[in-house]
Amino acid sequence: MSTIRLTAAQAMVKWLSVQMTEEGERFIEGIWAIFGHGNVAGIGEALYHAKETFPTWRGHNEQTMAHAAIAYAKTHKRRRAMAVTSSIGPGATNMVTAAALAHVNRLPVLFIPGDVFANRAPDPVLQQIEDFDDGTVSANDCFRPVSRYFDRISRPEHILTALPRALRVMTDPANCGPVTLAFCQDTQAEAYDYPTDFFEPKVWYIRRPEPDQRELEAAVAAIKAAKKPLIVAGGGVIYAQAEADLLAFANKHNIPFVETQAGKGAIDWENDLHFGAPGVTGTACGNKLAAEADLVIGVGTRFQDFTTGSWTVFSAPCRKILSINIHGYDGQKRGAQPLIADAKVALAKLTAALGNTRFADPDFAARKEWFVTTDALFAAPEGNALPTDAQIIGAVTRATGKDSIVMSAAGTMPGALHVLWRAAAGGYHMEYGFSCMGYEVAGAMGIKMAAPEKHVVCMVGDGSYMMANSELATAVMMGIPFTVVLTDNRGYGCINRLQQGCGGAPFNNLLDDSYHVNPAHIDFVAHAGSMGAITRKVGSVAELEAAMAEAKGASLPTVILIETDPAPGTGAGGSWWDVAVPEVSERPQVNAAREKYEQNIARQWLGN
Ligand SMILES: Cc1ncc(C[n+]2csc(CCOP(=O)(O)OP(=O)(O)O)c2C)c(N)n1
Ligand SMILES: [Mg+2]
């Protein structure tokens, strides 16, 4: 057998650089790295020699580097990914939040944290946590519950099995998610005679499982028996690249559809059967259909509480849910009738079996009415009033075209965008599985790396921006332009509203309502400017539109700051959301909110 003598780290990098997509590109495009003693000598040396064929990028924070990697994979519909390496200890645990984010959103990313010495000679090495009762525990065990595959590389031979398992998970349409290969730092540097053919290029094909015949027949029967079906399109539609198939299916059978946060942008908003969004952040016309539907057909959705209005939206008279899903876990939630298959394949089989089945027209007048209502919300504010988030969205709508991707993750914007944003196909990127503050700026950079031809617009609140923004400097350094619309309402606006909605007093959310000795004054323009971004403070939505037009052509990231009103919500659409209100309180407002809460939980559908 022909062999090649490499360190384990060199072998890992060599192997990763020849894992290919069907289109002939590297599946793992490259690696984000912050070095420390846990990876600089081993992995760092290997990456240096491979830098022409397998690029290394340097960020400012392990979590946000991983956010960029995750956004990149999402933009590529899970067909390409990135790796992220850290030292041991804090560098590694900084990535745990990002791993959880990828896990919830079922997105592929390869985490390679350094780990303690396999030989334990220097124990306790710098940054090693010590478990008094278990010699095998390291900080990296935190990754186990948030990885779809976890392995610890403590011998050089381990990569021969661990790496193919990692790629198997990342390219598996059902089990897709983050992989963690915790790499012991002495093992990284250890040499081994690897079989040469281990490094032959390999193409990873993403399979499309066929449905079970019985499930298919039952699904056809359920649809034929329905009078008013409604399709709920989730992220699975996009990951299966089944957008056109879904539209053809909807058109042929005249079934209206709504899109979840992950599914939004699967189909252009202008299609007549597109009724917007369901649930907590749903459109009025979409939620009206949901309330009247006798069959909800989920396609690639995991039925998160926002989608289902905490299981009050798909309530009476709808008690039937058909769930077309790649995984049995999602396909059988709450007694849903499953059709476990790839979305593209399942839709083709269903439509063939349904023949010319056509349903009665949905309420097109309600759809029209919805756009009249939201047009009014988009209008610029009167006089000197601070704009609302809806008015900001109106301005961004006017300033962007179908070549844009609008993105966000946490705060007021995700809900407001879900209900109001008129997404072109492929024009929406929302991290709402984990809704992780601090995803936005780094995520925008990852999107732009995946889709350089698009105008990427990052919608971020002052709170999320303050939580993580330092990859702005990375984007400047790497010449990756995107537009940040930073809405400054002086604090955690959406949680402040939620707090009061639950009967609470305004407390610890807006900066002025929080303990302070000196009133907070954050100069965002100076802050973003200090990292090299183009910065503008605008005083009106008209100025925002003009600044956005300018930012579109820039070669650097642009941060546009606008002060907004923290008080109003979007004022359109929506449904109840289950946030538990205290059963006893000295505050009458809390008692009143609890009373309402009990009425609402009585409406929840708790399953068959
Ligand atoms: C990492 C993280 N911490 C806490 C939360 C809870 N949370 C959700 S939105 C939010 C406030 C966001 O404030 P900002 O970004 O300013 O948006 P605004 O609602 O004010 O527009 C908080 C604290 C979260 N989603 N993620
Ligand atoms: Mg805010």
XYZ file of C-alpha atoms and ligand atoms in Angstrom:
635
model
C 0.000 0.000 0.000
C 1.358 3.390 -0.918
C 1.511 5.790 2.002
C 2.377 9.391 2.678
C 3.869 10.578 5.943
C 2.027 13.605 7.306
C 1.088 15.045 10.642
C -2.525 14.441 11.578
C -3.261 18.153 11.052
C -1.599 18.145 7.629
C -3.596 15.070 6.691
C -6.848 16.687 7.820
C -6.234 19.802 5.754
C -5.124 17.772 2.732
C -8.254 15.628 2.945
C -10.625 18.575 3.445
C -9.235 20.343 0.407
C -10.311 17.515 -1.952
C -13.904 16.981 -0.760
C -15.934 18.225 -3.693
C -19.454 19.214 -4.636
C -21.152 17.896 -7.751
C -20.386 21.270 -9.359
C -16.666 20.665 -8.905
C -16.106 23.084 -6.018
C -14.665 22.341 -2.593
C -17.496 21.403 -0.230
C -15.531 23.060 2.578
C -14.537 26.320 0.959
C -11.938 27.263 3.559
C -11.400 27.793 7.260
C -11.825 30.614 9.755
C -9.076 30.533 12.346
C -8.036 32.197 15.564
C -4.874 30.552 16.786
C -3.690 29.842 20.291
C -1.401 27.241 21.800
C -4.099 24.646 21.123
C -3.935 24.921 17.329
C -1.201 27.274 16.149
C 1.672 24.812 15.953
C -0.251 21.838 14.574
C -3.270 23.022 12.555
C -1.672 26.438 11.953
C 1.420 24.927 10.352
C -0.701 22.673 8.154
C -2.912 25.564 7.009
C 0.080 27.751 6.181
C 1.354 25.228 3.651
C -2.107 24.753 2.152
C -3.072 28.413 1.964
C -3.098 28.528 -1.840
C -5.474 25.579 -2.165
C -7.422 25.803 1.090
C -7.776 29.412 2.301
C -7.517 30.516 5.926
C -9.290 33.667 7.126
C -8.680 35.488 10.377
C -11.581 36.905 12.349
C -11.966 38.689 15.672
C -14.176 36.323 17.631
C -14.660 32.563 17.331
C -18.439 32.762 17.696
C -18.904 35.350 14.984
C -16.429 33.686 12.609
C -18.697 30.663 12.940
C -21.741 32.858 12.310
C -20.151 33.895 9.012
C -19.512 30.238 8.171
C -23.112 29.294 8.981
C -24.559 32.161 6.932
C -22.360 31.074 4.045
C -23.698 27.518 4.195
C -27.312 28.727 4.472
C -26.884 30.985 1.450
C -25.510 28.014 -0.473
C -28.566 25.977 0.578
C -26.259 23.602 2.511
C -24.341 22.649 -0.627
C -21.128 24.319 0.504
C -19.746 25.004 3.963
C -16.806 26.363 5.928
C -14.700 25.142 8.837
C -13.751 27.091 11.970
C -10.786 26.331 14.199
C -9.964 27.645 17.649
C -7.512 27.057 20.419
C -8.632 25.122 23.505
C -10.574 26.650 26.389
C -12.231 30.030 25.794
C -11.670 29.988 22.031
C -13.423 26.658 21.882
C -16.294 27.482 24.222
C -16.821 30.765 22.348
C -17.980 28.569 19.464
C -20.548 26.604 21.462
C -23.287 29.214 20.928
C -22.640 29.155 17.196
C -22.745 25.349 17.217
C -26.134 25.502 18.907
C -27.297 28.014 16.305
C -26.240 25.691 13.469
C -27.792 22.729 15.260
C -31.214 24.385 15.613
C -31.155 25.630 12.039
C -29.823 22.306 10.689
C -26.920 23.979 8.927
C -23.538 22.427 8.191
C -20.365 23.827 9.734
C -17.186 22.041 10.768
C -15.828 23.035 14.183
C -12.225 22.088 14.891
C -11.392 23.260 18.405
C -8.011 22.351 19.774
C -8.118 19.986 22.735
C -5.951 18.991 25.679
C -2.876 16.785 25.244
C -3.872 13.208 24.446
C -0.764 12.027 26.302
C -1.667 14.181 29.330
C 2.043 14.943 29.893
C 1.728 18.682 30.658
C -1.602 18.349 32.526
C -3.175 20.675 33.334
C -2.218 22.522 30.176
C -3.076 26.232 29.972
C -6.880 26.663 29.703
C -7.597 23.031 30.577
C -10.652 22.636 32.755
C -10.122 19.831 35.254
C -12.910 17.410 36.062
C -12.239 15.957 39.527
C -14.083 12.733 38.708
C -13.647 12.115 34.984
C -10.275 12.111 33.248
C -11.808 12.143 29.760
C -13.744 15.411 30.090
C -12.511 18.598 28.448
C -14.153 21.967 27.704
C -15.030 20.593 24.285
C -17.565 18.191 25.787
C -19.840 21.269 25.792
C -20.168 20.704 22.042
C -21.740 17.256 22.386
C -25.403 18.270 22.733
C -25.070 20.869 19.994
C -23.228 18.776 17.409
C -24.812 16.311 15.018
C -21.514 14.454 15.094
C -18.865 14.820 17.789
C -15.471 13.171 17.876
C -12.219 13.635 19.713
C -9.130 13.091 17.627
C -6.614 11.653 20.067
C -4.645 9.439 17.660
C -3.534 10.350 14.120
C -5.387 7.334 12.693
C -8.683 8.692 14.022
C -9.078 11.105 11.135
C -9.354 8.175 8.720
C -12.779 7.447 10.181
C -13.737 10.784 11.726
C -13.412 12.947 8.620
C -15.647 10.836 6.331
C -18.206 10.659 9.157
C -18.075 14.450 9.465
C -18.768 14.999 5.787
C -21.440 12.307 5.791
C -23.366 14.296 8.414
C -22.809 17.682 6.771
C -24.090 16.412 3.421
C -26.958 14.336 4.819
C -30.245 16.119 4.023
C -31.996 14.718 7.115
C -29.234 14.837 9.731
C -27.451 17.896 8.405
C -25.886 20.086 11.076
C -22.703 21.049 12.861
C -19.828 18.632 13.337
C -17.193 19.013 16.029
C -13.827 17.340 15.715
C -12.002 18.220 18.930
C -8.355 17.840 17.975
C -5.887 17.019 20.755
C -2.992 19.416 20.375
C -0.213 16.845 20.545
C -2.078 14.606 18.092
C -2.256 17.456 15.575
C 1.541 17.424 15.399
C 2.015 13.652 15.367
C 3.116 12.014 12.099
C 1.593 8.898 10.579
C 1.896 6.961 7.309
C -1.510 7.650 5.730
C -2.727 5.579 2.769
C -2.264 7.727 -0.352
C -5.694 6.881 -1.708
C -7.308 8.474 1.365
C -6.559 11.785 -0.351
C -8.208 10.980 -3.681
C -10.813 13.685 -4.472
C -14.306 12.645 -3.476
C -17.643 14.056 -4.680
C -20.396 14.357 -2.082
C -23.834 13.863 -3.566
C -26.863 15.024 -1.557
C -29.420 12.245 -1.849
C -33.146 12.632 -2.432
C -35.005 9.908 -0.550
C -38.251 8.596 -2.086
C -41.428 8.391 0.019
C -42.837 5.169 1.369
C -45.718 3.995 -0.858
C -48.243 3.703 1.977
C -47.434 7.157 3.310
C -47.734 8.566 -0.194
C -51.157 6.999 -0.766
C -52.373 8.252 2.607
C -51.106 11.754 1.793
C -52.933 11.775 -1.540
C -56.119 10.625 0.208
C -55.785 13.363 2.847
C -55.381 16.061 0.210
C -58.277 14.731 -1.875
C -60.504 14.716 1.206
C -59.697 18.347 2.038
C -61.839 21.345 1.134
C -59.506 24.167 2.165
C -55.865 23.100 2.274
C -53.048 25.494 3.081
C -49.363 24.888 2.432
C -46.801 25.982 5.026
C -43.444 26.201 3.285
C -40.386 25.884 5.523
C -36.636 26.015 5.058
C -36.675 22.444 3.790
C -38.199 23.686 0.533
C -35.129 25.838 -0.048
C -32.588 23.224 1.070
C -34.212 20.654 -1.228
C -34.127 23.249 -4.037
C -37.825 22.533 -4.470
C -38.977 26.154 -4.839
C -40.168 25.829 -8.446
C -41.742 22.439 -7.690
C -43.700 23.932 -4.808
C -44.938 26.807 -6.945
C -45.956 24.424 -9.743
C -47.758 22.213 -7.208
C -49.570 25.179 -5.659
C -50.563 26.576 -9.060
C -51.744 23.277 -10.508
C -53.956 22.420 -7.534
C -54.799 26.013 -6.613
C -53.543 25.711 -3.046
C -52.471 28.921 -1.271
C -49.252 28.932 0.721
C -47.475 30.808 3.486
C -43.761 30.806 4.269
C -42.070 30.343 7.667
C -39.042 32.416 8.665
C -36.691 29.794 7.192
C -38.920 29.284 4.158
C -39.461 32.943 3.332
C -38.142 33.892 -0.069
C -38.667 30.389 -1.450
C -41.212 31.963 -3.795
C -41.466 35.575 -4.926
C -44.063 37.499 -2.905
C -45.846 38.659 -6.040
C -47.327 35.241 -6.797
C -51.087 35.340 -6.256
C -51.183 32.211 -4.101
C -48.504 33.629 -1.790
C -50.343 34.682 1.372
C -47.270 35.810 3.290
C -46.453 34.335 6.663
C -48.172 32.159 9.286
C -48.378 32.428 13.048
C -47.048 34.861 15.614
C -45.388 36.993 12.946
C -47.942 36.057 10.319
C -49.897 38.186 7.868
C -53.588 38.822 8.501
C -54.524 37.109 5.225
C -52.239 34.122 5.928
C -53.531 33.613 9.444
C -57.123 33.900 8.211
C -56.440 30.994 5.825
C -54.734 29.071 8.633
C -57.763 29.492 10.884
C -60.129 28.273 8.168
C -57.968 25.486 6.701
C -59.073 21.897 7.173
C -55.674 20.570 6.114
C -52.292 22.158 6.711
C -49.633 20.739 4.409
C -46.222 21.417 5.931
C -43.368 21.182 3.458
C -39.946 21.149 5.073
C -41.051 22.884 8.265
C -40.312 21.942 11.854
C -43.476 23.677 13.129
C -41.734 26.029 15.548
C -43.956 27.933 17.986
C -43.825 31.122 15.913
C -45.133 29.206 12.905
C -47.999 27.611 14.814
C -48.855 30.532 17.109
C -47.770 28.199 19.920
C -50.303 25.743 18.445
C -53.274 28.085 18.480
C -53.244 29.158 14.832
C -53.801 25.770 13.236
C -56.699 25.174 15.592
C -60.415 24.624 14.986
C -61.589 23.540 12.495
C -58.172 22.389 11.327
C -57.095 19.292 13.167
C -55.239 17.669 10.308
C -51.621 18.292 9.515
C -49.776 16.563 6.727
C -46.046 16.993 7.156
C -43.811 16.444 4.149
C -40.389 16.272 5.694
C -37.013 14.680 5.158
C -36.842 13.597 8.820
C -39.343 11.544 10.796
C -38.713 13.731 13.840
C -40.249 16.783 12.160
C -42.675 14.762 10.066
C -44.536 13.341 13.046
C -44.812 16.289 15.406
C -48.098 16.611 17.285
C -49.584 13.617 15.528
C -49.025 15.031 12.052
C -49.544 12.586 9.231
C -46.034 12.038 7.870
C -44.754 11.908 4.340
C -41.072 11.328 4.896
C -39.157 12.159 1.736
C -37.214 14.762 -0.140
C -39.558 17.705 -0.833
C -38.881 17.805 -4.565
C -39.527 14.089 -4.994
C -42.584 14.093 -2.724
C -44.221 17.040 -4.512
C -43.688 15.412 -7.904
C -45.226 12.131 -6.724
C -48.144 13.891 -5.051
C -48.965 16.013 -8.059
C -48.850 12.996 -10.368
C -51.284 11.145 -8.112
C -53.577 14.161 -7.615
C -54.102 14.589 -11.337
C -56.344 17.547 -12.021
C -57.537 18.003 -8.439
C -58.165 21.738 -7.981
C -59.423 23.575 -4.943
C -61.690 26.598 -4.729
C -60.040 30.004 -4.878
C -58.645 31.277 -1.565
C -59.673 34.720 -0.295
C -57.781 36.834 -2.827
C -59.551 39.963 -1.571
C -57.979 39.478 1.884
C -54.573 39.214 0.226
C -55.122 42.459 -1.670
C -56.352 44.138 1.495
C -53.165 43.074 3.291
C -50.985 44.998 0.887
C -53.169 48.094 1.228
C -52.784 47.897 5.032
C -49.039 47.425 4.914
C -48.510 50.129 2.279
C -49.927 52.537 4.868
C -47.421 51.274 7.477
C -44.554 51.835 5.029
C -45.304 55.536 4.523
C -42.744 57.978 5.932
C -43.540 59.408 9.407
C -45.179 62.797 9.762
C -43.134 65.764 10.891
C -40.212 65.105 13.198
C -41.565 61.903 14.733
C -39.009 59.116 15.091
C -39.683 56.408 12.515
C -41.128 53.036 13.486
C -39.479 49.782 12.444
C -42.257 49.320 9.866
C -41.407 52.700 8.338
C -37.735 51.705 8.196
C -38.764 48.519 6.382
C -40.807 50.657 3.983
C -37.749 52.781 3.225
C -35.522 49.721 2.759
C -38.173 48.247 0.450
C -38.095 51.375 -1.681
C -34.291 51.440 -1.707
C -33.701 47.818 -2.738
C -34.561 45.618 -5.681
C -34.873 41.947 -6.440
C -31.075 41.625 -6.414
C -30.972 42.147 -2.625
C -30.794 39.772 0.288
C -32.252 41.226 3.455
C -31.013 39.534 6.614
C -31.445 39.691 10.376
C -31.569 37.446 13.452
C -32.872 38.955 16.691
C -34.796 41.914 18.055
C -37.787 43.682 16.528
C -36.614 43.203 12.957
C -37.069 39.423 12.452
C -40.750 39.527 13.357
C -41.327 42.804 11.526
C -39.558 41.538 8.414
C -41.358 38.196 8.455
C -44.726 39.895 8.448
C -43.908 42.915 6.267
C -40.955 42.235 3.986
C -41.931 41.523 0.387
C -39.237 39.013 -0.408
C -38.075 38.248 -3.904
C -37.096 34.642 -4.514
C -33.841 34.070 -2.651
C -34.019 37.561 -1.161
C -34.444 36.774 2.538
C -32.045 35.338 5.091
C -33.293 35.049 8.655
C -31.603 33.199 11.495
C -34.678 32.588 13.589
C -34.160 29.045 14.793
C -31.879 30.367 17.547
C -32.581 34.083 17.018
C -29.085 34.799 18.186
C -28.219 38.416 18.890
C -24.860 39.126 17.339
C -25.374 36.954 14.267
C -26.203 39.888 12.024
C -22.944 41.641 11.077
C -20.889 38.460 10.722
C -23.801 36.708 9.027
C -24.027 39.484 6.436
C -20.335 38.971 5.699
C -20.855 35.217 5.241
C -23.818 35.818 2.909
C -21.806 38.226 0.793
C -18.958 35.683 0.548
C -21.472 33.146 -0.793
C -23.352 35.574 -3.042
C -21.001 38.380 -4.120
C -23.420 39.455 -6.865
C -26.146 40.347 -4.335
C -26.731 43.557 -2.397
C -26.702 42.258 1.175
C -28.679 44.384 3.641
C -28.175 43.663 7.331
C -31.004 44.929 9.551
C -29.751 45.166 13.115
C -30.886 46.823 16.329
C -28.543 48.712 18.648
C -28.695 45.826 21.141
C -27.666 43.132 18.683
C -25.023 45.387 17.174
C -23.493 45.985 20.592
C -23.421 42.268 21.323
C -21.175 41.420 18.371
C -19.900 43.708 15.663
C -16.160 43.192 15.423
C -16.271 41.179 12.188
C -17.056 44.548 10.604
C -13.290 45.104 10.790
C -12.756 41.699 9.151
C -15.147 42.636 6.337
C -13.238 45.891 5.842
C -9.923 44.017 5.783
C -11.217 41.365 3.387
C -13.006 43.891 1.140
C -16.472 42.436 1.639
C -19.128 45.151 1.225
C -22.656 45.047 2.601
C -25.111 47.564 4.000
C -25.906 47.660 7.698
C -29.104 49.469 8.684
C -28.627 50.061 12.398
C -31.835 51.021 14.192
C -31.040 52.772 17.452
C -34.007 52.800 19.814
C -31.752 52.983 22.876
C -32.124 49.454 24.066
C -33.859 46.131 23.829
C -37.070 47.461 22.310
C -38.867 44.213 21.515
C -38.238 42.708 24.953
C -39.336 45.943 26.574
C -42.660 45.604 24.732
C -42.901 41.905 25.598
C -42.233 42.710 29.262
C -45.092 45.188 29.342
C -47.314 42.832 27.366
C -46.812 40.347 30.198
C -47.836 42.982 32.746
C -44.296 43.895 33.728
C -42.972 47.374 34.432
C -40.397 48.714 31.953
C -37.227 47.431 33.614
C -33.690 46.616 32.495
C -34.400 46.690 28.757
C -34.156 50.235 27.447
C -30.901 51.870 28.534
C -32.714 54.618 30.403
C -34.747 52.036 32.370
C -31.602 50.184 33.450
C -29.347 50.820 36.420
C -26.966 53.598 35.532
C -24.762 56.190 37.112
C -24.201 57.994 33.814
C -26.814 58.055 31.054
C -25.631 55.810 28.222
C -24.384 57.530 25.127
C -23.063 55.240 22.417
C -21.586 56.934 19.376
C -22.267 54.246 16.773
C -20.943 56.329 13.902
C -17.583 56.781 15.600
C -17.584 53.131 16.648
C -18.225 51.655 13.201
C -15.978 54.247 11.625
C -13.112 53.248 13.881
C -13.205 49.800 12.304
C -12.904 51.269 8.827
C -16.527 50.998 7.717
C -18.214 53.804 5.827
C -20.634 55.351 8.299
C -23.605 57.703 8.073
C -26.102 58.959 10.571
C -29.359 59.784 8.824
C -32.149 61.916 10.248
C -35.089 60.738 8.151
C -36.284 57.785 6.121
C -35.716 59.844 2.939
C -32.072 60.234 3.925
C -31.937 56.529 4.704
C -33.093 55.699 1.187
C -30.479 58.010 -0.330
C -27.714 56.573 1.866
C -28.731 53.042 0.909
C -28.480 53.834 -2.797
C -24.952 55.104 -2.199
C -23.997 52.111 -0.056
C -25.028 49.691 -2.767
C -22.079 50.665 -4.945
C -19.502 50.846 -2.143
C -16.518 48.533 -1.913
C -16.517 48.619 1.890
C -19.235 47.793 4.385
C -21.476 50.779 5.142
C -23.180 51.326 8.473
C -26.213 53.609 8.323
C -27.468 54.696 11.721
C -31.038 55.852 12.246
C -32.818 56.606 15.517
C -36.160 54.843 15.859
C -39.165 54.793 18.160
C -38.943 51.846 20.590
C -42.647 51.879 21.492
C -44.671 50.624 18.521
C -44.748 47.059 17.235
C -45.583 46.456 13.581
C -49.310 46.827 14.237
C -50.250 44.295 11.585
C -51.031 40.600 11.444
C -49.715 38.330 14.159
C -51.139 35.842 16.605
C -50.768 34.903 20.240
C -47.404 33.572 21.458
C -46.940 31.471 24.572
C -44.792 33.400 27.059
C -45.653 32.224 30.563
C -47.047 34.989 32.774
C -46.591 34.683 36.594
C -49.493 33.039 38.414
C -49.143 35.336 41.413
C -47.841 38.886 41.553
C -48.256 42.093 43.531
C -48.742 43.951 40.245
C -52.366 44.200 39.073
C -51.094 44.461 35.463
C -49.454 41.034 35.834
C -52.656 39.548 37.256
C -54.633 40.956 34.323
C -52.089 39.569 31.854
C -52.266 36.189 33.611
C -56.032 36.118 33.167
C -55.650 36.662 29.429
C -52.858 34.102 29.355
C -55.106 31.436 30.835
C -57.743 32.120 28.183
C -55.127 31.676 25.486
C -53.561 28.489 26.785
C -57.044 26.990 26.770
C -56.968 27.457 22.968
C -53.722 25.519 22.494
C -53.833 22.290 20.583
C -51.773 19.830 22.605
C -51.850 17.007 20.072
C -54.100 14.164 19.128
C -27.690 36.165 22.473
C -29.064 36.608 22.815
N -29.314 37.149 24.040
C -30.550 37.539 24.370
C -31.594 37.417 23.493
C -32.990 37.898 23.900
N -33.325 39.057 23.098
C -34.014 38.937 21.943
S -34.204 40.373 21.163
C -33.407 41.221 22.380
C -33.218 42.712 22.281
C -32.695 43.161 20.953
O -32.458 44.535 20.998
P -32.105 45.315 19.682
O -31.132 44.520 18.873
O -31.739 46.689 20.014
O -33.480 45.267 18.869
P -34.799 46.137 19.127
O -35.862 45.183 19.540
O -34.510 47.178 20.142
O -35.101 46.726 17.782
C -33.004 40.362 23.401
C -32.281 40.790 24.615
C -31.290 36.838 22.235
N -32.215 36.648 21.315
N -30.025 36.476 21.916
Mg -32.812 48.392 20.184
